[in-house]
Each structure stands twice: as C-alpha cells, then as structure tokens.
Coordinates of C-alpha atoms and ligand atoms in Angstrom, one line a residue:
M1107 CA 0.0 -0.1 0.1
K1108 CA 1.3 3.4 -0.9
E1109 CA 0.7 6.4 1.6
V1110 CA -0.8 9.4 0.2
A1111 CA -1.6 12.8 1.7
V1112 CA -3.9 12.9 4.6
E1113 CA -6.1 15.4 2.9
K1114 CA -7.3 12.4 0.6
A1115 CA -9.2 10.8 3.3
L1116 CA -12.3 12.7 2.4
T1117 CA -12.3 11.5 -1.3
F1118 CA -12.8 7.9 -0.2
I1119 CA -15.8 8.4 2.3
E1120 CA -17.7 11.4 0.9
P1121 CA -20.7 9.4 0.4
G1122 CA -23.9 11.3 -0.1
P1123 CA -25.4 13.1 -3.1
V1124 CA -24.6 16.7 -4.1
V1125 CA -27.7 18.7 -3.1
L1126 CA -29.0 22.1 -3.8
V1127 CA -30.3 23.6 -0.5
T1128 CA -33.0 26.3 -0.9
T1129 CA -33.9 29.0 1.7
R1130 CA -36.1 32.1 1.9
N1131 CA -34.9 35.3 3.4
E1132 CA -38.3 37.3 3.7
D1133 CA -39.1 37.9 -0.1
K1134 CA -35.8 36.6 -1.3
I1135 CA -35.2 33.0 -2.1
N1136 CA -31.8 31.5 -2.6
V1137 CA -30.0 28.3 -3.3
M1138 CA -26.6 26.9 -2.5
T1139 CA -24.6 23.6 -3.4
I1140 CA -23.7 21.3 -0.5
S1141 CA -21.6 18.2 -1.0
W1142 CA -21.2 17.2 2.7
T1143 CA -24.3 15.5 3.4
M1144 CA -25.2 12.5 5.6
A1145 CA -28.1 10.5 6.7
I1146 CA -27.8 9.7 10.4
D1147 CA -30.8 7.6 11.4
F1148 CA -34.2 6.1 10.4
D1149 CA -36.2 9.0 11.7
Q1150 CA -35.6 11.3 8.9
H1151 CA -32.8 13.3 10.4
I1152 CA -29.9 14.3 8.0
V1153 CA -26.8 16.5 8.5
L1154 CA -25.5 19.3 6.2
T1155 CA -22.1 20.7 6.9
T1156 CA -21.9 24.4 6.3
G1157 CA -21.3 27.8 8.0
C1158 CA -21.6 31.5 8.3
W1159 CA -19.3 32.1 5.2
N1160 CA -22.3 31.2 3.0
Y1161 CA -25.1 33.9 2.5
S1162 CA -27.7 31.2 3.0
F1163 CA -26.6 30.5 6.5
D1164 CA -28.2 33.5 8.0
A1165 CA -31.7 32.5 6.4
L1166 CA -31.2 28.9 7.4
M1167 CA -30.5 29.7 11.1
R1168 CA -33.1 32.5 11.4
T1169 CA -35.9 30.7 9.6
R1170 CA -34.8 27.3 10.9
E1171 CA -36.2 25.7 7.5
C1172 CA -35.0 24.7 4.0
C1173 CA -35.5 22.4 1.1
V1174 CA -32.9 19.8 0.3
C1175 CA -33.2 19.1 -3.4
I1176 CA -31.6 16.4 -5.4
P1177 CA -30.3 17.3 -8.8
P1178 CA -29.8 14.8 -11.7
A1179 CA -26.4 14.4 -12.9
S1180 CA -27.2 15.9 -16.1
I1181 CA -27.3 19.3 -14.6
A1182 CA -23.9 18.9 -12.9
E1183 CA -22.5 22.2 -14.4
T1184 CA -25.5 24.1 -13.1
V1185 CA -25.0 22.6 -9.7
V1186 CA -21.4 23.6 -9.5
G1187 CA -22.2 27.2 -10.9
I1188 CA -24.7 27.7 -8.1
G1189 CA -22.0 26.9 -5.7
M1190 CA -19.4 29.2 -7.1
I1191 CA -21.4 32.4 -6.6
S1192 CA -23.4 33.9 -3.8
G1193 CA -27.0 34.8 -3.5
E1194 CA -26.1 38.0 -1.7
D1195 CA -25.8 39.8 -5.0
T1196 CA -27.2 37.5 -7.5
D1197 CA -30.7 35.9 -8.1
K1198 CA -29.4 32.4 -8.7
F1199 CA -32.9 31.0 -9.6
K1200 CA -33.0 33.5 -12.5
K1201 CA -29.4 33.1 -13.5
F1202 CA -29.6 29.4 -13.8
N1203 CA -33.2 29.2 -15.1
L1204 CA -34.3 27.2 -12.0
S1205 CA -38.2 26.8 -11.4
A1206 CA -39.1 27.7 -7.8
L1207 CA -42.2 25.8 -6.9
K1208 CA -44.2 26.1 -3.7
A1209 CA -43.4 23.7 -0.8
K1210 CA -46.1 22.7 1.6
T1211 CA -44.5 22.5 5.1
V1212 CA -41.8 25.2 4.7
D1213 CA -41.5 28.8 2.9
A1214 CA -38.3 27.7 1.2
P1215 CA -39.0 26.7 -2.5
L1216 CA -38.7 23.3 -4.3
I1217 CA -36.7 23.2 -7.4
G1218 CA -38.7 21.9 -10.4
E1219 CA -35.4 20.5 -12.2
C1220 CA -34.6 18.3 -9.4
M1221 CA -35.6 14.6 -9.2
A1222 CA -36.6 14.9 -5.5
C1223 CA -36.9 17.5 -2.8
L1224 CA -37.0 17.0 1.0
E1225 CA -38.8 19.9 3.0
C1226 CA -36.8 20.3 6.2
R1227 CA -36.8 21.9 9.6
V1228 CA -33.4 22.7 11.4
S1229 CA -33.3 20.7 14.6
D1230 CA -30.0 21.3 15.8
Y1231 CA -26.7 23.1 14.9
I1232 CA -23.3 21.9 16.1
E1233 CA -21.2 25.0 15.6
R1234 CA -17.7 23.4 16.1
Y1235 CA -18.1 21.1 13.2
G1236 CA -20.7 23.2 11.3
F1237 CA -23.2 20.2 11.5
V1238 CA -26.7 21.5 10.6
V1239 CA -29.1 18.8 11.7
L1240 CA -32.3 18.7 9.8
K1241 CA -35.7 16.8 10.3
V1242 CA -37.2 16.0 7.1
L1243 CA -40.9 16.9 7.2
R1244 CA -42.1 16.0 3.7
V1245 CA -40.6 14.4 0.6
V1246 CA -41.7 15.0 -3.0
V1247 CA -40.3 13.2 -6.1
N1248 CA -40.6 14.7 -9.7
E1249 CA -41.0 11.6 -12.0
D1250 CA -40.7 13.9 -15.1
V1251 CA -37.0 14.2 -14.6
E1252 CA -35.8 11.5 -16.7
D1253 CA -32.2 11.3 -15.5
R1254 CA -32.2 9.4 -12.2
R1255 CA -28.4 9.5 -11.8
I1256 CA -27.5 11.2 -8.4
L1257 CA -24.4 13.1 -8.5
H1258 CA -21.6 12.3 -5.9
A1259 CA -18.7 14.7 -5.3
V1260 CA -15.2 13.1 -4.7
G1261 CA -14.3 16.4 -3.1
D1262 CA -11.5 17.5 -5.3
G1263 CA -13.7 18.9 -8.2
T1264 CA -14.5 15.6 -9.8
F1265 CA -17.7 13.8 -9.6
F1266 CA -19.3 10.5 -10.1
A1267 CA -22.8 9.9 -11.5
D1268 CA -24.7 6.9 -10.3
G1269 CA -23.9 3.9 -12.3
E1270 CA -25.4 0.2 -11.9
K1271 CA -27.7 -0.2 -8.9
I1272 CA -27.1 -3.2 -6.8
N1273 CA -30.2 -4.6 -5.1
L1274 CA -29.7 -6.5 -1.9
R1275 CA -32.9 -5.7 -0.3
E1276 CA -33.8 -9.4 0.5
E1277 CA -30.4 -9.8 2.3
M1278 CA -30.9 -6.8 4.3
K1279 CA -34.7 -7.2 5.0
A1280 CA -34.3 -7.9 8.8
K1281 CA -32.6 -4.3 9.2
L1282 CA -34.9 -2.3 7.1
P1283 CA -37.7 -0.4 8.6
P1284 CA -41.3 -0.4 7.0
N1285 CA -42.0 2.0 4.1
L1286 CA -38.4 2.2 3.0
Ligands
LIG2137 C1 -19.7 21.2 -5.8 C2 -19.7 22.0 -4.6 C3 -20.0 21.5 -3.3 C4 -20.1 22.4 -2.3 N1 -20.3 21.9 -0.9 C5 -20.4 22.7 0.1 C6 -20.6 22.1 1.4 O1 -20.7 20.9 1.5 N2 -20.7 23.0 2.4 C7 -20.6 24.3 2.2 O2 -20.7 25.1 3.2 N3 -20.4 24.8 1.1 C8 -20.3 24.1 0.0 N4 -20.1 24.8 -1.2 C9 -19.9 26.0 -1.3 C10 -21.2 26.8 -1.5 O3 -22.2 26.2 -2.3 C11 -20.9 28.2 -1.9 O4 -20.2 29.0 -1.0 C12 -22.2 29.1 -2.3 O5 -21.7 30.2 -3.1 C13 -22.9 29.4 -1.2 O6 -24.1 30.2 -1.8 P1 -24.7 31.6 -0.8 O7 -23.6 32.4 -0.5 O8 -25.8 32.0 -1.9 O9 -25.3 30.9 0.2 C14 -20.0 23.8 -2.4 C15 -19.7 24.2 -3.7 C16 -19.6 23.5 -4.7 C17 -19.3 23.9 -6.2

C-alpha cells in the first residue's frame, strides 16, 4: 500500500449526493450547493455541513427551514455554478433558469428541475463542526426528471454519476424499517 496525503481521506468516504439547498430570506429566495451531506438515522434526520461564510446560512438559522433538493447528474455544471457564486448579489434561480415551486410545510422553495426535494426543519446546529441537523418533514419526487442518476462529489472537483444499482434488499430485510 502506498501512503498518500492525509487530505485525500475525504475523497474515499464522501458518500452522499450533491444537493441544492434552498432558503427564503423574507421575499428573497436563494440556493446553494452542498456536497457534505449525511443521513444519520431512520427517523428522517440528515446532516449538512456548512457555516456563516455562506449567505444562505443566516436565512437557514433564522427561519430554521430549507429544502434539500437532489439534482440529476445531467445538470452537474449548473450545480457547480450555483456553488461558485453568492445569492447575496445574484438571483441564482434567475441566473440558472431554475423553477421555484411552492413547498407545503416550509416557505423555502422546491426546485422543479430536481428529481426529489426534502422539506426540512433545522433541529440542531453543532457549531464546532458546522453540522446542521435537519428533520425531514415531507418528501416530493419529480417523476418528469428522466435522468435518475444522483451526483456524488469526490471532493477534489471531480464527480461520479450513479451507475449500476445493486439490489440487496432481500439480504438486508431484517434491518430495514417499513416504508423504506
Ligand atoms: C460542488 C460544490 C460543493 C459544495 N459543498 C459545500 C458544502 O458541503 N458546504 C458548504 O458550506 N459549502 C459548499 N459549497 C460552497 C457553497 O455552495 C458556496 O459557498 C455558495 O456560493 C453559497 O451560496 P450562498 O452564498 O448564496 O449561500 C460547495 C460548492 C460546490 C461548487
């Protein structure tokens, strides 16, 4: 085995999808890209890692809500573009031609171009690590999005799009909760 830089560690374990997180600051909606995501239990808690360097953060902490939207791999360049500029001075929905749709349980918008959106409430924030713990309140799926490939960030500017799906549900049955 060859030793590589310790900074490479995250490129082997960064597991989740790259997501688009929407917020609403009074009348102004915004969206940011987040690749540090994690599911932490079977009770609809998920974690995003972020902090006050992002304009979205203030709205996230103040309103304590957001939508976590899952973009298809086909819009990877848009996803990166969204994460390269701030909503402080740009209307990213307009710039990237995104459709803001009304959510049911939160004021932050859904994104029409995404394959799924999770309406979420902030249930905790662990400042030391920038962990924003979210409780998912409602899930909507957009079956009109044909590309169902989820985008995964390696962490070094490269990405994987989902490939072959391996179905081991039968083998895992004893550990899977109902409705999953
Ligand atoms: C591929 C990609 C992944 C990113 N992942 C994260 C992340 O996990 N956490 C984070 O705080 N910022 C992440 N960013 C940076 C934010 O998306 C970026 O700072 C964005 O401009 C914030 O938008 P805002 O200022 O409008 O809130 C990522 C950017 C890109 C391009």
